[in-house]
Amino acid sequence: MNPQLQTLIELQKIDNEISELEEGIASIPRQIESGRAGIEEKKTHLKEAEDALLALQNKRKGLEIDVATENDHIAKTKIKLPAVKTNKEYSAILTEVDAVKEKILVLEDQELELMEILEKKEEELPPLKANCKEEEEKFNVYKLKKEAEAERSEKELEVIRPRRSQVANSLETKLLEHYTKVYKAREGVAVVQIHENICQGCLQHILPQQVIDVKAGETINFCEQCLRILYWDKGLEGAVPK
Ligand SMILES: [Zn+2]
């Protein structure tokens, strides 16, 4: 095979590796942020549940105080009884006591209802807390893993980039210029193989004479449609094209 063609194939492979690594590195902060957002959402949910529980507990305390106040009211009213002189006064006090007792019953009903709700909410909280903690721990592991991945990719790039320069420098200037132009214009694919006489870059048919030349691999051939550099790999002919 033409050595320059071989170099072009090598350069494309290296550039594929580089762009894959760069894309990987670029996507990591986004992945971490989306994980963090998930955790924040769970934390907010937990905080809301805790606040709701606290509000219910306070409401219950309020009801307890109300019941105590009303009981106090009864006691204070009953104290008046020995001093009562008329039946009218007596029954007025009893009516008052009965009214307060009614009020207490209503308050106690409310308290019971509230206690049922409270019990449920209190049961819901520990699993919610545990889940939040577990997810946060998972996220921390994930974050470390992703940061290590980014670091690894950076190190790989440090090795690949000089290799790329070396390979690019061994290309004839005109070829490198053409490669660079097509690479930029064609989404990073400048060198493609032909598969069943079709350019795998633009999927257009190649003229039979050119197919012969590409298969021979002695010259540099360009696709007439997309201007990509063409090559043929016998071993890949049967394989599913990328
Ligand atoms: Zn093409």
PDB file of C-alpha atoms and ligand atoms in Angstrom:
ATOM      1  CA  MET A   1       0.000   0.000   0.000  1.00  0.00           C
ATOM      2  CA  ASN A   2       1.070   3.564  -0.674  1.00  0.00           C
ATOM      3  CA  PRO A   3       2.889   4.694   2.481  1.00  0.00           C
ATOM      4  CA  GLN A   4       1.185   8.075   2.419  1.00  0.00           C
ATOM      5  CA  LEU A   5      -2.202   6.346   2.255  1.00  0.00           C
ATOM      6  CA  GLN A   6      -1.187   4.190   5.182  1.00  0.00           C
ATOM      7  CA  THR A   7      -0.236   7.328   7.080  1.00  0.00           C
ATOM      8  CA  LEU A   8      -3.570   8.940   6.248  1.00  0.00           C
ATOM      9  CA  ILE A   9      -5.421   5.885   7.575  1.00  0.00           C
ATOM     10  CA  GLU A  10      -3.282   6.016  10.707  1.00  0.00           C
ATOM     11  CA  LEU A  11      -3.960   9.732  11.153  1.00  0.00           C
ATOM     12  CA  GLN A  12      -7.712   9.199  10.865  1.00  0.00           C
ATOM     13  CA  LYS A  13      -7.535   6.433  13.478  1.00  0.00           C
ATOM     14  CA  ILE A  14      -5.580   8.675  15.828  1.00  0.00           C
ATOM     15  CA  ASP A  15      -7.997  11.558  15.298  1.00  0.00           C
ATOM     16  CA  ASN A  16     -10.906   9.206  16.015  1.00  0.00           C
ATOM     17  CA  GLU A  17      -9.264   8.224  19.285  1.00  0.00           C
ATOM     18  CA  ILE A  18      -8.563  11.846  20.168  1.00  0.00           C
ATOM     19  CA  SER A  19     -12.095  13.042  19.466  1.00  0.00           C
ATOM     20  CA  GLU A  20     -13.556  10.096  21.374  1.00  0.00           C
ATOM     21  CA  LEU A  21     -11.369  10.920  24.376  1.00  0.00           C
ATOM     22  CA  GLU A  22     -12.132  14.635  24.153  1.00  0.00           C
ATOM     23  CA  GLU A  23     -15.858  14.036  23.892  1.00  0.00           C
ATOM     24  CA  GLY A  24     -15.643  11.670  26.850  1.00  0.00           C
ATOM     25  CA  ILE A  25     -13.828  14.258  28.936  1.00  0.00           C
ATOM     26  CA  ALA A  26     -16.255  17.000  27.922  1.00  0.00           C
ATOM     27  CA  SER A  27     -19.287  14.904  28.858  1.00  0.00           C
ATOM     28  CA  ILE A  28     -18.043  14.044  32.362  1.00  0.00           C
ATOM     29  CA  PRO A  29     -18.902  17.351  34.113  1.00  0.00           C
ATOM     30  CA  ARG A  30     -22.411  17.130  32.647  1.00  0.00           C
ATOM     31  CA  GLN A  31     -22.789  13.557  33.878  1.00  0.00           C
ATOM     32  CA  ILE A  32     -21.606  14.523  37.348  1.00  0.00           C
ATOM     33  CA  GLU A  33     -23.923  17.538  37.419  1.00  0.00           C
ATOM     34  CA  SER A  34     -26.919  15.480  36.421  1.00  0.00           C
ATOM     35  CA  GLY A  35     -26.095  12.983  39.179  1.00  0.00           C
ATOM     36  CA  ARG A  36     -25.776  15.823  41.667  1.00  0.00           C
ATOM     37  CA  ALA A  37     -29.114  17.274  40.562  1.00  0.00           C
ATOM     38  CA  GLY A  38     -30.729  13.892  41.245  1.00  0.00           C
ATOM     39  CA  ILE A  39     -29.315  13.886  44.780  1.00  0.00           C
ATOM     40  CA  GLU A  40     -30.399  17.470  45.406  1.00  0.00           C
ATOM     41  CA  GLU A  41     -33.917  16.559  44.346  1.00  0.00           C
ATOM     42  CA  LYS A  42     -33.985  13.669  46.797  1.00  0.00           C
ATOM     43  CA  LYS A  43     -32.631  15.881  49.572  1.00  0.00           C
ATOM     44  CA  THR A  44     -35.308  18.488  48.905  1.00  0.00           C
ATOM     45  CA  HIS A  45     -37.944  15.789  49.007  1.00  0.00           C
ATOM     46  CA  LEU A  46     -36.591  14.539  52.340  1.00  0.00           C
ATOM     47  CA  LYS A  47     -36.451  18.066  53.762  1.00  0.00           C
ATOM     48  CA  GLU A  48     -40.076  18.618  52.751  1.00  0.00           C
ATOM     49  CA  ALA A  49     -41.111  15.399  54.448  1.00  0.00           C
ATOM     50  CA  GLU A  50     -39.209  16.386  57.607  1.00  0.00           C
ATOM     51  CA  ASP A  51     -40.786  19.841  57.624  1.00  0.00           C
ATOM     52  CA  ALA A  52     -44.250  18.370  57.111  1.00  0.00           C
ATOM     53  CA  LEU A  53     -43.680  15.988  60.026  1.00  0.00           C
ATOM     54  CA  LEU A  54     -42.469  18.795  62.240  1.00  0.00           C
ATOM     55  CA  ALA A  55     -45.537  20.866  61.376  1.00  0.00           C
ATOM     56  CA  LEU A  56     -47.794  17.949  62.309  1.00  0.00           C
ATOM     57  CA  GLN A  57     -45.924  17.404  65.583  1.00  0.00           C
ATOM     58  CA  ASN A  58     -46.356  21.085  66.424  1.00  0.00           C
ATOM     59  CA  LYS A  59     -50.022  20.919  65.558  1.00  0.00           C
ATOM     60  CA  ARG A  60     -50.395  17.951  67.885  1.00  0.00           C
ATOM     61  CA  LYS A  61     -48.635  19.819  70.691  1.00  0.00           C
ATOM     62  CA  GLY A  62     -51.015  22.703  70.073  1.00  0.00           C
ATOM     63  CA  LEU A  63     -54.010  20.394  70.415  1.00  0.00           C
ATOM     64  CA  GLU A  64     -52.597  18.944  73.656  1.00  0.00           C
ATOM     65  CA  ILE A  65     -52.262  22.456  75.044  1.00  0.00           C
ATOM     66  CA  ASP A  66     -55.834  23.259  73.955  1.00  0.00           C
ATOM     67  CA  VAL A  67     -57.134  20.128  75.745  1.00  0.00           C
ATOM     68  CA  ALA A  68     -55.180  21.024  78.906  1.00  0.00           C
ATOM     69  CA  THR A  69     -56.536  24.583  78.768  1.00  0.00           C
ATOM     70  CA  GLU A  70     -60.090  23.330  78.460  1.00  0.00           C
ATOM     71  CA  ASN A  71     -59.615  20.861  81.332  1.00  0.00           C
ATOM     72  CA  ASP A  72     -58.317  23.741  83.359  1.00  0.00           C
ATOM     73  CA  HIS A  73     -61.416  25.644  82.353  1.00  0.00           C
ATOM     74  CA  ILE A  74     -63.603  22.792  83.688  1.00  0.00           C
ATOM     75  CA  ALA A  75     -61.693  22.645  86.973  1.00  0.00           C
ATOM     76  CA  LYS A  76     -61.978  26.395  87.430  1.00  0.00           C
ATOM     77  CA  THR A  77     -65.691  26.289  86.635  1.00  0.00           C
ATOM     78  CA  LYS A  78     -66.316  23.410  89.033  1.00  0.00           C
ATOM     79  CA  ILE A  79     -64.612  25.310  91.864  1.00  0.00           C
ATOM     80  CA  LYS A  80     -67.512  27.729  91.719  1.00  0.00           C
ATOM     81  CA  LEU A  81     -70.021  24.939  92.507  1.00  0.00           C
ATOM     82  CA  PRO A  82     -69.851  24.943  96.367  1.00  0.00           C
ATOM     83  CA  ALA A  83     -70.574  28.655  96.401  1.00  0.00           C
ATOM     84  CA  VAL A  84     -73.654  28.309  94.200  1.00  0.00           C
ATOM     85  CA  LYS A  85     -76.906  29.403  95.807  1.00  0.00           C
ATOM     86  CA  THR A  86     -79.574  28.862  93.164  1.00  0.00           C
ATOM     87  CA  ASN A  87     -80.548  25.972  90.905  1.00  0.00           C
ATOM     88  CA  LYS A  88     -80.346  28.302  87.968  1.00  0.00           C
ATOM     89  CA  GLU A  89     -76.744  29.162  88.723  1.00  0.00           C
ATOM     90  CA  TYR A  90     -75.994  25.478  89.332  1.00  0.00           C
ATOM     91  CA  SER A  91     -77.376  24.326  86.007  1.00  0.00           C
ATOM     92  CA  ALA A  92     -75.676  27.220  84.239  1.00  0.00           C
ATOM     93  CA  ILE A  93     -72.334  25.960  85.525  1.00  0.00           C
ATOM     94  CA  LEU A  94     -73.120  22.378  84.517  1.00  0.00           C
ATOM     95  CA  THR A  95     -74.139  23.553  81.053  1.00  0.00           C
ATOM     96  CA  GLU A  96     -70.872  25.418  80.770  1.00  0.00           C
ATOM     97  CA  VAL A  97     -68.937  22.324  81.884  1.00  0.00           C
ATOM     98  CA  ASP A  98     -70.813  20.147  79.389  1.00  0.00           C
ATOM     99  CA  ALA A  99     -70.055  22.594  76.596  1.00  0.00           C
ATOM    100  CA  VAL A 100     -66.359  22.517  77.467  1.00  0.00           C
ATOM    101  CA  LYS A 101     -66.443  18.695  77.645  1.00  0.00           C
ATOM    102  CA  GLU A 102     -67.930  18.671  74.123  1.00  0.00           C
ATOM    103  CA  LYS A 103     -65.170  20.943  72.974  1.00  0.00           C
ATOM    104  CA  ILE A 104     -62.573  18.620  74.530  1.00  0.00           C
ATOM    105  CA  LEU A 105     -64.086  15.615  72.750  1.00  0.00           C
ATOM    106  CA  VAL A 106     -63.815  17.401  69.415  1.00  0.00           C
ATOM    107  CA  LEU A 107     -60.192  18.356  70.185  1.00  0.00           C
ATOM    108  CA  GLU A 108     -59.352  14.799  71.223  1.00  0.00           C
ATOM    109  CA  ASP A 109     -60.907  13.443  68.028  1.00  0.00           C
ATOM    110  CA  GLN A 110     -58.727  15.817  66.052  1.00  0.00           C
ATOM    111  CA  GLU A 111     -55.711  14.671  68.043  1.00  0.00           C
ATOM    112  CA  LEU A 112     -56.440  11.013  67.348  1.00  0.00           C
ATOM    113  CA  GLU A 113     -56.828  11.693  63.664  1.00  0.00           C
ATOM    114  CA  LEU A 114     -53.575  13.623  63.679  1.00  0.00           C
ATOM    115  CA  MET A 115     -51.758  10.854  65.547  1.00  0.00           C
ATOM    116  CA  GLU A 116     -52.725   8.345  62.874  1.00  0.00           C
ATOM    117  CA  ILE A 117     -51.346  10.606  60.160  1.00  0.00           C
ATOM    118  CA  LEU A 118     -48.250  11.284  62.258  1.00  0.00           C
ATOM    119  CA  GLU A 119     -47.574   7.606  62.740  1.00  0.00           C
ATOM    120  CA  LYS A 120     -47.656   7.018  58.990  1.00  0.00           C
ATOM    121  CA  LYS A 121     -45.428   9.999  58.288  1.00  0.00           C
ATOM    122  CA  GLU A 122     -42.974   8.910  60.965  1.00  0.00           C
ATOM    123  CA  GLU A 123     -42.781   5.469  59.376  1.00  0.00           C
ATOM    124  CA  GLU A 124     -42.143   6.970  55.964  1.00  0.00           C
ATOM    125  CA  LEU A 125     -39.229   9.068  57.073  1.00  0.00           C
ATOM    126  CA  PRO A 126     -36.499   6.486  57.951  1.00  0.00           C
ATOM    127  CA  PRO A 127     -36.599   4.664  54.595  1.00  0.00           C
ATOM    128  CA  LEU A 128     -36.596   8.030  52.858  1.00  0.00           C
ATOM    129  CA  LYS A 129     -33.555   9.079  54.879  1.00  0.00           C
ATOM    130  CA  ALA A 130     -31.789   5.781  54.256  1.00  0.00           C
ATOM    131  CA  ASN A 131     -32.471   6.007  50.548  1.00  0.00           C
ATOM    132  CA  CYS A 132     -31.154   9.549  50.428  1.00  0.00           C
ATOM    133  CA  LYS A 133     -27.959   8.534  52.220  1.00  0.00           C
ATOM    134  CA  GLU A 134     -27.493   5.487  50.019  1.00  0.00           C
ATOM    135  CA  GLU A 135     -27.985   7.516  46.840  1.00  0.00           C
ATOM    136  CA  GLU A 136     -25.554  10.137  48.044  1.00  0.00           C
ATOM    137  CA  GLU A 137     -22.919   7.507  48.767  1.00  0.00           C
ATOM    138  CA  LYS A 138     -23.514   5.988  45.352  1.00  0.00           C
ATOM    139  CA  PHE A 139     -23.164   9.407  43.769  1.00  0.00           C
ATOM    140  CA  ASN A 140     -19.871  10.050  45.576  1.00  0.00           C
ATOM    141  CA  VAL A 141     -18.487   6.777  44.241  1.00  0.00           C
ATOM    142  CA  TYR A 142     -19.789   7.617  40.772  1.00  0.00           C
ATOM    143  CA  LYS A 143     -18.230  11.073  40.914  1.00  0.00           C
ATOM    144  CA  LEU A 144     -14.819   9.678  41.906  1.00  0.00           C
ATOM    145  CA  LYS A 145     -15.065   7.094  39.154  1.00  0.00           C
ATOM    146  CA  LYS A 146     -15.895   9.745  36.575  1.00  0.00           C
ATOM    147  CA  GLU A 147     -13.116  12.045  37.754  1.00  0.00           C
ATOM    148  CA  ALA A 148     -10.645   9.171  37.537  1.00  0.00           C
ATOM    149  CA  GLU A 149     -11.958   8.419  34.057  1.00  0.00           C
ATOM    150  CA  ALA A 150     -11.359  12.022  32.984  1.00  0.00           C
ATOM    151  CA  GLU A 151      -7.869  11.920  34.417  1.00  0.00           C
ATOM    152  CA  ARG A 152      -7.117   8.666  32.607  1.00  0.00           C
ATOM    153  CA  SER A 153      -8.368  10.094  29.333  1.00  0.00           C
ATOM    154  CA  GLU A 154      -6.258  13.226  29.801  1.00  0.00           C
ATOM    155  CA  LYS A 155      -3.200  11.052  30.302  1.00  0.00           C
ATOM    156  CA  GLU A 156      -4.017   9.060  27.189  1.00  0.00           C
ATOM    157  CA  LEU A 157      -4.336  12.300  25.257  1.00  0.00           C
ATOM    158  CA  GLU A 158      -0.930  13.394  26.503  1.00  0.00           C
ATOM    159  CA  VAL A 159       0.484  10.288  24.834  1.00  0.00           C
ATOM    160  CA  ILE A 160      -1.628  10.410  21.694  1.00  0.00           C
ATOM    161  CA  ARG A 161      -1.217  14.091  20.803  1.00  0.00           C
ATOM    162  CA  PRO A 162       2.557  13.942  20.205  1.00  0.00           C
ATOM    163  CA  ARG A 163       2.036  10.752  18.224  1.00  0.00           C
ATOM    164  CA  ARG A 164      -0.522  12.567  16.121  1.00  0.00           C
ATOM    165  CA  SER A 165       1.929  15.395  15.379  1.00  0.00           C
ATOM    166  CA  GLN A 166       4.524  12.862  14.376  1.00  0.00           C
ATOM    167  CA  VAL A 167       2.163  11.073  11.995  1.00  0.00           C
ATOM    168  CA  ALA A 168       0.782  14.332  10.586  1.00  0.00           C
ATOM    169  CA  ASN A 169       4.309  15.645  10.019  1.00  0.00           C
ATOM    170  CA  SER A 170       5.207  12.599   7.974  1.00  0.00           C
ATOM    171  CA  LEU A 171       2.465  13.474   5.469  1.00  0.00           C
ATOM    172  CA  GLU A 172       3.044  15.519   2.350  1.00  0.00           C
ATOM    173  CA  THR A 173       1.882  19.082   3.018  1.00  0.00           C
ATOM    174  CA  LYS A 174      -0.797  19.016   0.314  1.00  0.00           C
ATOM    175  CA  LEU A 175      -2.242  15.763   1.588  1.00  0.00           C
ATOM    176  CA  LEU A 176      -2.282  17.007   5.157  1.00  0.00           C
ATOM    177  CA  GLU A 177      -4.003  20.185   4.025  1.00  0.00           C
ATOM    178  CA  HIS A 178      -6.614  18.183   2.142  1.00  0.00           C
ATOM    179  CA  TYR A 179      -7.082  15.856   5.106  1.00  0.00           C
ATOM    180  CA  THR A 180      -7.498  18.790   7.490  1.00  0.00           C
ATOM    181  CA  LYS A 181      -9.977  20.551   5.221  1.00  0.00           C
ATOM    182  CA  VAL A 182     -12.145  17.465   4.718  1.00  0.00           C
ATOM    183  CA  TYR A 183     -11.839  16.445   8.376  1.00  0.00           C
ATOM    184  CA  LYS A 184     -13.287  19.808   9.414  1.00  0.00           C
ATOM    185  CA  ALA A 185     -15.940  19.906   6.709  1.00  0.00           C
ATOM    186  CA  ARG A 186     -17.073  16.278   7.068  1.00  0.00           C
ATOM    187  CA  GLU A 187     -17.622  15.823  10.791  1.00  0.00           C
ATOM    188  CA  GLY A 188     -14.194  14.442  11.480  1.00  0.00           C
ATOM    189  CA  VAL A 189     -14.206  11.729   8.823  1.00  0.00           C
ATOM    190  CA  ALA A 190     -11.640  12.358   6.084  1.00  0.00           C
ATOM    191  CA  VAL A 191     -10.439   8.844   5.292  1.00  0.00           C
ATOM    192  CA  VAL A 192     -12.962   6.110   4.554  1.00  0.00           C
ATOM    193  CA  GLN A 193     -12.943   2.656   3.144  1.00  0.00           C
ATOM    194  CA  ILE A 194     -14.979   1.546   0.215  1.00  0.00           C
ATOM    195  CA  HIS A 195     -17.395  -1.291   0.733  1.00  0.00           C
ATOM    196  CA  GLU A 196     -19.036  -3.035  -2.204  1.00  0.00           C
ATOM    197  CA  ASN A 197     -17.919  -0.152  -4.452  1.00  0.00           C
ATOM    198  CA  ILE A 198     -19.588   2.424  -2.259  1.00  0.00           C
ATOM    199  CA  CYS A 199     -17.839   5.256  -0.442  1.00  0.00           C
ATOM    200  CA  GLN A 200     -18.551   4.687   3.230  1.00  0.00           C
ATOM    201  CA  GLY A 201     -18.429   8.410   3.829  1.00  0.00           C
ATOM    202  CA  CYS A 202     -21.197   9.607   1.536  1.00  0.00           C
ATOM    203  CA  LEU A 203     -22.623   6.218   0.449  1.00  0.00           C
ATOM    204  CA  GLN A 204     -22.292   7.079  -3.244  1.00  0.00           C
ATOM    205  CA  HIS A 205     -21.136   4.615  -5.891  1.00  0.00           C
ATOM    206  CA  ILE A 206     -17.593   4.884  -7.111  1.00  0.00           C
ATOM    207  CA  LEU A 207     -16.724   4.549 -10.776  1.00  0.00           C
ATOM    208  CA  PRO A 208     -15.365   1.070 -11.669  1.00  0.00           C
ATOM    209  CA  GLN A 209     -11.961   2.405 -12.749  1.00  0.00           C
ATOM    210  CA  GLN A 210     -11.537   4.182  -9.441  1.00  0.00           C
ATOM    211  CA  VAL A 211     -12.570   1.051  -7.541  1.00  0.00           C
ATOM    212  CA  ILE A 212      -9.706  -0.746  -9.249  1.00  0.00           C
ATOM    213  CA  ASP A 213      -7.304   2.042  -8.245  1.00  0.00           C
ATOM    214  CA  VAL A 214      -8.566   2.145  -4.673  1.00  0.00           C
ATOM    215  CA  LYS A 215      -8.262  -1.610  -4.355  1.00  0.00           C
ATOM    216  CA  ALA A 216      -4.742  -1.494  -5.747  1.00  0.00           C
ATOM    217  CA  GLY A 217      -3.893   1.052  -3.050  1.00  0.00           C
ATOM    218  CA  GLU A 218      -0.873   2.397  -4.924  1.00  0.00           C
ATOM    219  CA  THR A 219      -2.248   5.909  -5.397  1.00  0.00           C
ATOM    220  CA  ILE A 220      -4.228   8.334  -3.305  1.00  0.00           C
ATOM    221  CA  ASN A 221      -7.864   8.388  -4.407  1.00  0.00           C
ATOM    222  CA  PHE A 222     -10.523  10.871  -3.489  1.00  0.00           C
ATOM    223  CA  CYS A 223     -14.279  10.324  -3.559  1.00  0.00           C
ATOM    224  CA  GLU A 224     -15.669  12.520  -6.316  1.00  0.00           C
ATOM    225  CA  GLN A 225     -18.751  13.286  -4.249  1.00  0.00           C
ATOM    226  CA  CYS A 226     -17.427  14.020  -0.765  1.00  0.00           C
ATOM    227  CA  LEU A 227     -13.693  14.420  -1.471  1.00  0.00           C
ATOM    228  CA  ARG A 228     -12.785  11.969   1.272  1.00  0.00           C
ATOM    229  CA  ILE A 229      -9.690   9.862   0.861  1.00  0.00           C
ATOM    230  CA  LEU A 230     -10.615   6.313  -0.094  1.00  0.00           C
ATOM    231  CA  TYR A 231      -9.016   3.002   0.787  1.00  0.00           C
ATOM    232  CA  TRP A 232      -9.905  -0.617   0.607  1.00  0.00           C
ATOM    233  CA  ASP A 233      -9.374  -3.183   3.306  1.00  0.00           C
ATOM    234  CA  LYS A 234      -9.792  -6.724   2.091  1.00  0.00           C
ATOM    235  CA  GLY A 235     -10.204  -7.976   5.631  1.00  0.00           C
ATOM    236  CA  LEU A 236     -12.993  -5.507   6.301  1.00  0.00           C
ATOM    237  CA  GLU A 237     -14.862  -6.124   3.030  1.00  0.00           C
ATOM    238  CA  GLY A 238     -16.975  -8.834   4.642  1.00  0.00           C
ATOM    239  CA  ALA A 239     -17.400  -6.950   7.876  1.00  0.00           C
ATOM    240  CA  VAL A 240     -20.272  -4.659   8.661  1.00  0.00           C
ATOM    241  CA  PRO A 241     -19.096  -1.148   7.802  1.00  0.00           C
ATOM    242  CA  LYS A 242     -18.905   1.375  10.576  1.00  0.00           C
TER     243      LYS A 242
HETATM  244 ZN    ZN B   1     -17.795   9.888  -0.675  1.00  0.00          ZN
END
